Coordinates of C-alpha atoms and ligand atoms in Angstrom, one line a residue:
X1 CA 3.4 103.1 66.0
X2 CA 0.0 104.3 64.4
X3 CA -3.0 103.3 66.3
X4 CA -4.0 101.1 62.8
X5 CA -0.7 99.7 63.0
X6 CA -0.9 98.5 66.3
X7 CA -4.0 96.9 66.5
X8 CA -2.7 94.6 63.4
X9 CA -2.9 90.9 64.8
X10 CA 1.0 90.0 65.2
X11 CA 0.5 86.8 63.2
X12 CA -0.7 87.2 59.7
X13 CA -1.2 84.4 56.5
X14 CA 1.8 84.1 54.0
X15 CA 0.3 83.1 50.9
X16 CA 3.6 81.9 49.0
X17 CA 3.0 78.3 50.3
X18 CA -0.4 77.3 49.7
X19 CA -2.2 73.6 49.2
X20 CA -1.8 72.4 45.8
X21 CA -4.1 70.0 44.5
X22 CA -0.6 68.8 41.9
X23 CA 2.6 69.0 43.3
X24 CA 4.4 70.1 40.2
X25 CA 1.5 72.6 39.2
X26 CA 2.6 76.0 41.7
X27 CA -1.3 77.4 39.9
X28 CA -2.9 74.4 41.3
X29 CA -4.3 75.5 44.4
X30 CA -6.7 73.8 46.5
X31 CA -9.5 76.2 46.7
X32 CA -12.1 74.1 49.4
X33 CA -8.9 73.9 51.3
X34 CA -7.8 77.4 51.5
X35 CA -10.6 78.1 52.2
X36 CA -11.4 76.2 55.3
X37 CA -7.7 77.4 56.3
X38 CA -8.9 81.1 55.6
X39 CA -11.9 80.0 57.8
X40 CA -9.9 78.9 60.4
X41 CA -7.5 81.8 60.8
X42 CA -10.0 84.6 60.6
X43 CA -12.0 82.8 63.5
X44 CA -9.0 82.6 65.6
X45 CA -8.4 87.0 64.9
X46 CA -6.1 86.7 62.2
X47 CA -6.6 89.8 59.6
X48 CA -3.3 90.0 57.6
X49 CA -3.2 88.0 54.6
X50 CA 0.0 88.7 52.5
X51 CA 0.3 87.4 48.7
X52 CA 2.6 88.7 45.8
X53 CA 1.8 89.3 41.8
X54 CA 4.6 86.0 41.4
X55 CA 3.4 83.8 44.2
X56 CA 2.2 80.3 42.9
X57 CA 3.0 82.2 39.3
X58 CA -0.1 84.6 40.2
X59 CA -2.4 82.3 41.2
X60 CA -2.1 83.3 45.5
X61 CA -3.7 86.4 44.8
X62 CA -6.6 85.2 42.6
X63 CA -6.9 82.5 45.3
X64 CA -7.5 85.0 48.0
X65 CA -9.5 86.8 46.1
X66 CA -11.9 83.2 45.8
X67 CA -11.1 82.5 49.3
X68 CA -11.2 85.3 51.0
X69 CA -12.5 88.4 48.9
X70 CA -15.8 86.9 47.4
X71 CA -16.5 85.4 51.1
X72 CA -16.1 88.0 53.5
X73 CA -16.6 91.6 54.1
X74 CA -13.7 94.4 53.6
X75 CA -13.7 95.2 56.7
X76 CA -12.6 91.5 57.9
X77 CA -9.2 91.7 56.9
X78 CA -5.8 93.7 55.2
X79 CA -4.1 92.4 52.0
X80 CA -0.6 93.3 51.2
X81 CA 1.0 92.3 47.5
X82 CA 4.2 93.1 46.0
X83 CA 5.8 93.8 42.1
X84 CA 8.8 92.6 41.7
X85 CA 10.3 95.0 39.7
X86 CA 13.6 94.0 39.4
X87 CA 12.4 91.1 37.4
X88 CA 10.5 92.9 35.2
X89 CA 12.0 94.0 31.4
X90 CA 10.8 97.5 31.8
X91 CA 9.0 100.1 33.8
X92 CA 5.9 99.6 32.0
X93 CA 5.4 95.8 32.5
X94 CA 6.5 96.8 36.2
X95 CA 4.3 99.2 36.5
X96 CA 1.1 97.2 35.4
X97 CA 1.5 95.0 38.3
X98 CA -0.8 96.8 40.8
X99 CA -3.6 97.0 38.2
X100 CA -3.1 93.3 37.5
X101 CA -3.2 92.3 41.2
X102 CA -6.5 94.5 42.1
X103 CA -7.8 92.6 39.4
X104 CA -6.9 89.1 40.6
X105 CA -7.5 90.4 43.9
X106 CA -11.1 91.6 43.3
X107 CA -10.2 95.1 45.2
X108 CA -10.1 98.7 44.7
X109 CA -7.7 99.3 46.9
X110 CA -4.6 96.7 48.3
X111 CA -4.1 97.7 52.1
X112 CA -0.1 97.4 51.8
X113 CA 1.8 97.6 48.4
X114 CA 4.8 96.3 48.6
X115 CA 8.1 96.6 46.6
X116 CA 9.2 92.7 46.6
X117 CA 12.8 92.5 47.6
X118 CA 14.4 95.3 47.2
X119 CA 18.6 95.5 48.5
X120 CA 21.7 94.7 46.9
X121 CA 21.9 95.1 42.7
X122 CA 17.9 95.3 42.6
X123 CA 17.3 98.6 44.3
X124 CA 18.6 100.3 40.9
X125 CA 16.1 98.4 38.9
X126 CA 13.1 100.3 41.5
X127 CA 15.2 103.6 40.7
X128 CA 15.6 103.2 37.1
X129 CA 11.9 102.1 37.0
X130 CA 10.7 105.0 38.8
X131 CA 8.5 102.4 41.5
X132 CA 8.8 104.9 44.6
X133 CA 6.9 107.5 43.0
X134 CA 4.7 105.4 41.2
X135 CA 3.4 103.4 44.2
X136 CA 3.2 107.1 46.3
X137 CA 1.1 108.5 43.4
X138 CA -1.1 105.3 43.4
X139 CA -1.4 105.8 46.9
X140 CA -3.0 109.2 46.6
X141 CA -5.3 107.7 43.7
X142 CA -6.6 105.4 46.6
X143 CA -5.4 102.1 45.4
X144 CA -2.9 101.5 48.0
X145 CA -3.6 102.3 51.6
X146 CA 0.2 101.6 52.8
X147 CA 3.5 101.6 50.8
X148 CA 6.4 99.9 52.0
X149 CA 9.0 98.0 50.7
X150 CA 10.5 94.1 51.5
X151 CA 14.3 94.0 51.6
X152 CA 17.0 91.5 51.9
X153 CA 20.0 93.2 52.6
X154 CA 22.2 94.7 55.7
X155 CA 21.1 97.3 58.3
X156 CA 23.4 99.8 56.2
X157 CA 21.0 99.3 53.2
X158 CA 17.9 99.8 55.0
X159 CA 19.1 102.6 56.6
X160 CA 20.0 104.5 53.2
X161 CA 16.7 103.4 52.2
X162 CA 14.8 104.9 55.1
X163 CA 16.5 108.1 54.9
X164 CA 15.8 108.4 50.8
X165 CA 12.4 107.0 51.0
X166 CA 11.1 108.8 54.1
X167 CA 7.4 108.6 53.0
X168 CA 7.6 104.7 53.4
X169 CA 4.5 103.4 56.1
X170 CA 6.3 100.5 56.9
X171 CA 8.9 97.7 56.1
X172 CA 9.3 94.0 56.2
X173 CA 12.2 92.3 56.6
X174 CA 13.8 88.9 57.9
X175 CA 13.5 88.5 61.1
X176 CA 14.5 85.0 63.3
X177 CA 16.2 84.2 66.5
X178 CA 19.1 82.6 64.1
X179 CA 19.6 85.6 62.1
X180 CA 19.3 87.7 64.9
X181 CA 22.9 88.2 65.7
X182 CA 23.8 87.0 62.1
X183 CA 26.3 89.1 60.6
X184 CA 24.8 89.4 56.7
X185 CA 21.1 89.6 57.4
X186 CA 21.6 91.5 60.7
X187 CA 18.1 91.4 61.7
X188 CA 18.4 93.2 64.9
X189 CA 20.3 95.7 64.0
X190 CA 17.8 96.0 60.8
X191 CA 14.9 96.2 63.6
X192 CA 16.8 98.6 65.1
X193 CA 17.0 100.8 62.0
X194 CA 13.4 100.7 61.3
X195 CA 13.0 101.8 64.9
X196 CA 15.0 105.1 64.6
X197 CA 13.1 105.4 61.5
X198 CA 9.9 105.1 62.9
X199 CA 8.7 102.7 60.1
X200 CA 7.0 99.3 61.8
X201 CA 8.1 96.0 60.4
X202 CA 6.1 93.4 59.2
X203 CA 8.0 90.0 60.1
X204 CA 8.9 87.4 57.3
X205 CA 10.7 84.3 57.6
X206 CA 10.3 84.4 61.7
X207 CA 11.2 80.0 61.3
X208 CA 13.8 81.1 58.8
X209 CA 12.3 78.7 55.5
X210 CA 11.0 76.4 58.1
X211 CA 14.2 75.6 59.2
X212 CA 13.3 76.2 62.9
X213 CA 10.7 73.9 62.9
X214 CA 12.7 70.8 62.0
X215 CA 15.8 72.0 64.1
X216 CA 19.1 69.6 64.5
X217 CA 18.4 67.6 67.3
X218 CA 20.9 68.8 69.8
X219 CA 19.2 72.1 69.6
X220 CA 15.7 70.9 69.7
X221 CA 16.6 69.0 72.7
X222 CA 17.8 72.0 74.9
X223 CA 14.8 73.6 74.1
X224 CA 12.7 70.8 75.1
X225 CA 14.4 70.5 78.2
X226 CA 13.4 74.0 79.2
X227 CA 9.7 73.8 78.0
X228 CA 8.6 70.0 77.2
X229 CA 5.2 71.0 75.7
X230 CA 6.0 73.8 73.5
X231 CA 6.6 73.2 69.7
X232 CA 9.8 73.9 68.0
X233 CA 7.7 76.5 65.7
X234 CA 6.2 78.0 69.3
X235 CA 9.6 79.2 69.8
X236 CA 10.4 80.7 66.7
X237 CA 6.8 82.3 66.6
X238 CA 7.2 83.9 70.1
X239 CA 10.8 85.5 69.7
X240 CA 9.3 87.3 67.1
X241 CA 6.3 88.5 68.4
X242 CA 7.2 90.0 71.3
X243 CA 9.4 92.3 69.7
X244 CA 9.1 95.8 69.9
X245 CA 8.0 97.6 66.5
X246 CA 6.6 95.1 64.8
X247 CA 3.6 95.3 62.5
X248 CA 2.9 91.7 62.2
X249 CA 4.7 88.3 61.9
X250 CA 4.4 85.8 58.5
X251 CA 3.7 82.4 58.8
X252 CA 3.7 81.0 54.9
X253 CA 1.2 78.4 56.0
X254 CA 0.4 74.9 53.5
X255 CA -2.5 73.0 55.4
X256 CA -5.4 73.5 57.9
X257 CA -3.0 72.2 60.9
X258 CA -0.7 75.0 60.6
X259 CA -3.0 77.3 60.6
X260 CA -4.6 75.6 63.8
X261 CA -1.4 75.0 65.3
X262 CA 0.0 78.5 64.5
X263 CA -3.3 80.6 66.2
X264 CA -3.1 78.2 68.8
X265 CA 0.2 79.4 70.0
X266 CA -0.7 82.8 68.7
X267 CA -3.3 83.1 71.2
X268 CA -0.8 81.3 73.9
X269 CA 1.7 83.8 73.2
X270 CA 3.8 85.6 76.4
X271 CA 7.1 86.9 77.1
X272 CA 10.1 84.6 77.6
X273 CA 10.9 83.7 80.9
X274 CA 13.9 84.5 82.2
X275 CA 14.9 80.5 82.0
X276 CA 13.5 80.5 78.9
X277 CA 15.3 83.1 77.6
X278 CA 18.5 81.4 78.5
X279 CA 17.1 78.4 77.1
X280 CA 16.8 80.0 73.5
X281 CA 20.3 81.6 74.2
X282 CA 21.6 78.4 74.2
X283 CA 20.0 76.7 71.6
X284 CA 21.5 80.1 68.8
X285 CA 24.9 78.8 70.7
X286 CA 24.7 75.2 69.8
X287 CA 23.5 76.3 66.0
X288 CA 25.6 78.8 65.9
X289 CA 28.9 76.3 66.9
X290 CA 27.5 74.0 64.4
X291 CA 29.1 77.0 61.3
X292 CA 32.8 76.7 60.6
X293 CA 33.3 80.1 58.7
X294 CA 34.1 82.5 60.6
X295 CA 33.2 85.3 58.4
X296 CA 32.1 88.6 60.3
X297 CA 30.9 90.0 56.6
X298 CA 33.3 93.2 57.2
X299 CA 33.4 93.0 53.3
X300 CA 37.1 93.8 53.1
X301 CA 37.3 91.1 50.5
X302 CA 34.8 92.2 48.2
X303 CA 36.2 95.7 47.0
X304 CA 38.8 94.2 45.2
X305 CA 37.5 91.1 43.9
X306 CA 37.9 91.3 39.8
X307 CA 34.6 88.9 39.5
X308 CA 32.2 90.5 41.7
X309 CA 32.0 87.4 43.3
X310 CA 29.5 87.5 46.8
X311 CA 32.2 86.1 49.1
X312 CA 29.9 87.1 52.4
X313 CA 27.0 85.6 51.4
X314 CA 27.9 82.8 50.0
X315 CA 30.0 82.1 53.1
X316 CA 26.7 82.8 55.1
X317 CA 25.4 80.0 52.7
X318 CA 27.7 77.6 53.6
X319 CA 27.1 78.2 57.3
X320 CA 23.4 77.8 56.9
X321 CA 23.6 74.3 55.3
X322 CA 25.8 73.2 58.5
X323 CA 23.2 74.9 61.0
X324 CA 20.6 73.7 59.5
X325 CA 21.3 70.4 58.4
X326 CA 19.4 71.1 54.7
X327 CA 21.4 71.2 51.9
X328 CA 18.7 71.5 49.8
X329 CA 17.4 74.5 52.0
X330 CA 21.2 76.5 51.4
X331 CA 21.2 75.6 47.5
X332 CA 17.6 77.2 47.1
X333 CA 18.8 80.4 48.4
X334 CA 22.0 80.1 46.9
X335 CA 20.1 80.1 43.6
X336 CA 19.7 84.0 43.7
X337 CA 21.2 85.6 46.3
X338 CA 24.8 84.2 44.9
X339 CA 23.1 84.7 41.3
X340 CA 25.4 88.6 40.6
X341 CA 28.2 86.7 41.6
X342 CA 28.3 83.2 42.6
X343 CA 31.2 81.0 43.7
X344 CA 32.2 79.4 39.7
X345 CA 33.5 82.8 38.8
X346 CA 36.0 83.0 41.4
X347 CA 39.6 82.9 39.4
X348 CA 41.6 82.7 43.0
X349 CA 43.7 85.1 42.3
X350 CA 43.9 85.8 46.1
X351 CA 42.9 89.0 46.2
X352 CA 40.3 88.4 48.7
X353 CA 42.6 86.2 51.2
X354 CA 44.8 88.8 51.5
X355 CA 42.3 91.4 53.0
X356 CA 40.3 89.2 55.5
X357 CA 41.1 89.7 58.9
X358 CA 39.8 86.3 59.6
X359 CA 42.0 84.7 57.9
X360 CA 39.5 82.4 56.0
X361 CA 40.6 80.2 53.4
X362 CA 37.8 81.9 50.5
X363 CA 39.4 80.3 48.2
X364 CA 38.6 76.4 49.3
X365 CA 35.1 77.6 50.6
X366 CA 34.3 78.6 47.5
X367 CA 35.4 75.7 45.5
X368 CA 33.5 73.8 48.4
X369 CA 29.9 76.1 47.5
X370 CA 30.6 75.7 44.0
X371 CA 30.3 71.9 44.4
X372 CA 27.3 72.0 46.7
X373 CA 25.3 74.6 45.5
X374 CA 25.5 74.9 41.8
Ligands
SF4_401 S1 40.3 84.7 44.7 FE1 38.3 84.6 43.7 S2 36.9 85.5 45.1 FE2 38.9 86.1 45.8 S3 39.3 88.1 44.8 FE3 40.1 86.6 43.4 S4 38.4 86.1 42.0 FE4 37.5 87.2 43.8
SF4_402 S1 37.1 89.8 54.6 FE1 36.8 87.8 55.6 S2 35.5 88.1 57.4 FE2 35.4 90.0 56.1 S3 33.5 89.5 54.8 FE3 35.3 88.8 53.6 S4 35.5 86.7 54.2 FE4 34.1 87.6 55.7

């Protein structure tokens, strides 16, 4: 990894979940607040602060720049932002992104540009809107000191990515000790495509939504057997930054504890033990026997489905809910990762059934999402 790379603090300020000073208002941020949490992380080493042109509806990045910008000098810290293009009606409204953001941001230059979410039926949006060569060229203006991309998407995906965007400095993907092994997000085998690629990854989602935090209690309890004192969020934090590759690691933190808590165990951080390795291993097990579908996301069933429906992921979905206990948590993503083809459209014509090797039952689980997640 590139000596400037390397010396990045592993964990690093997700902006997308800041203090709000009105619940319902996402522009309503807490300035005094951030700020004392800005305070707070640079004093404990932290450098990485990562917002987007969409988080809180635009308002994270001209928070940072109040926050953090106007207060200290540019040698304090990195900023990374994103343009979503794929949401964007056309190239030129996707395109005006950066100039917006270094405007919010107060900057000449962002550190890391971003494209946001790129994978699946978006990448052809970044194609058709020419973004790779914008964000190269803007790079060689000066305005952007790294281009990368975010994806959500399989190892497969990335690794076509990779090889047709080679100039790329670096990637960031979701990363967790639950999707580790998981067999749509595929995080290790996603690390270990970045790896062959030489492109570091900057972590995001390392407590999956927060769902390792609040973990079911029969898996927070094997944990705590193994390590009484150490936070459920420790654990998550820790699997991810000892990791080889990696750039930094997200934390989307909403208050002044977080941030405390989060450098605290940042600063704590060390290798598993063996028995604490074994520990974790456990606790995946006990989550993992808490899903019923026993999809592998071979994808046999998709090629022939008349309705594009996303049988794998929605499946994953449904898995999620039971692991995690959160319906709520499930639905949320359900909103737009099902959204090219979610479980309604499905006309069971059996298609699908017919091809799995598992022998699931899509049909039912999909009349089963439909009903809990739209
Ligand atoms: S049964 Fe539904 S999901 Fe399966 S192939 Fe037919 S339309 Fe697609
Ligand atoms: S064919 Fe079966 S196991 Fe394979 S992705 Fe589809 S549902 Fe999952």
């Amino acid at each position: 990894m590139k000596p400037e790379f390397a010396s990045t603090p592993k964990l690093g300020f997700g902006c997308m979940r800041l203090p709000l000073t009105d619940p319902d208002d996402q522009k309503s941020i807490d300035i005094e607040h951030f700020k004392r949490m800005v305070d707070a992380f640079i004093e404990g080493g932290g450098t990485y602060f990562d917002t987007a042109f969409v988080y809180h509806e635009g308002a994270s990045e001209t928070a940072l720049r109040r926050a953090l910008v106007e207060r200290y000098p540019r040698d304090a810290y990195t900023v990374a932002t994103k343009c979503l293009a794929w949401a964007a009606p056309d190239a030129q409204t996707a395109k005006s992104n950066l100039p917006t953001s270094l405007e919010r941001l107060g900057l000449d230059y962002v550190d890391f540009y971003l494209l946001h979410n790129v994978g699946g039926e978006r990448t052809a949006k970044f194609d058709e809107y020419g973004m790779w060569d914008f964000a190269l060229e803007a790079k060689e203006r000066g305005l952007i000191r790294h281009v990368g991309f975010s994806m959500h998407d399989g190892a497969d995906a990335l690794d076509a990515l990779l090889a047709a965007h080679p100039q790329m400095d670096f990637v960031q993907l979701q990363v967790n000790y639950l999707d580790w092994d998981d067999p749509v997000v595929e995080a290790r085998r996603c690390m270990e495509v970045a790896q062959k690629h030489d492109v570091p990854v900057v972590i995001m989602e390392p407590a999956r939504g927060g769902r390792l935090v609040e973990l079911p209690e029969r898996a927070a309890d094997v944990l705590r057997a193994a390590s009484p004192d150490a936070s459920t969020a420790s654990w998550a934090y820790r699997f991810c930054y000892n990791l080889p590759n990696v750039l930094t690691v997200l934390s989307g933190m909403s208050n002044l504890d977080q941030v405390r808590q989060n450098v605290a165990d940042y600063q704590a951080n060390r290798p598993f033990s063996p028995e604490e390795q074994r520990a974790l291993d456990e606790a995946v097990e006990t989550l993992r026997g808490m899903a019923n579908v026993p999809c592998t996301n071979c994808r046999y069933c998709v090629k022939d489905c008349p309705q594009g429906v996303v049988i794998p992921t929605i499946l994953g979905l449904i898995n999620l809910e039971l692991m995690t206990e959160n319906r709520d948590f499930a639905k949320g993503l359900y909103s737009w990762q099902a959204a090219p083809g979610p479980a309604s459209k499905c006309i069971a014509c059996g298609a699908c059934e017919s091809m799995c090797p598992q022998g699931i039952d899509i049909i039912h689980q999909l009349e089963v999402a439909a009903e809990r997640f739209e």
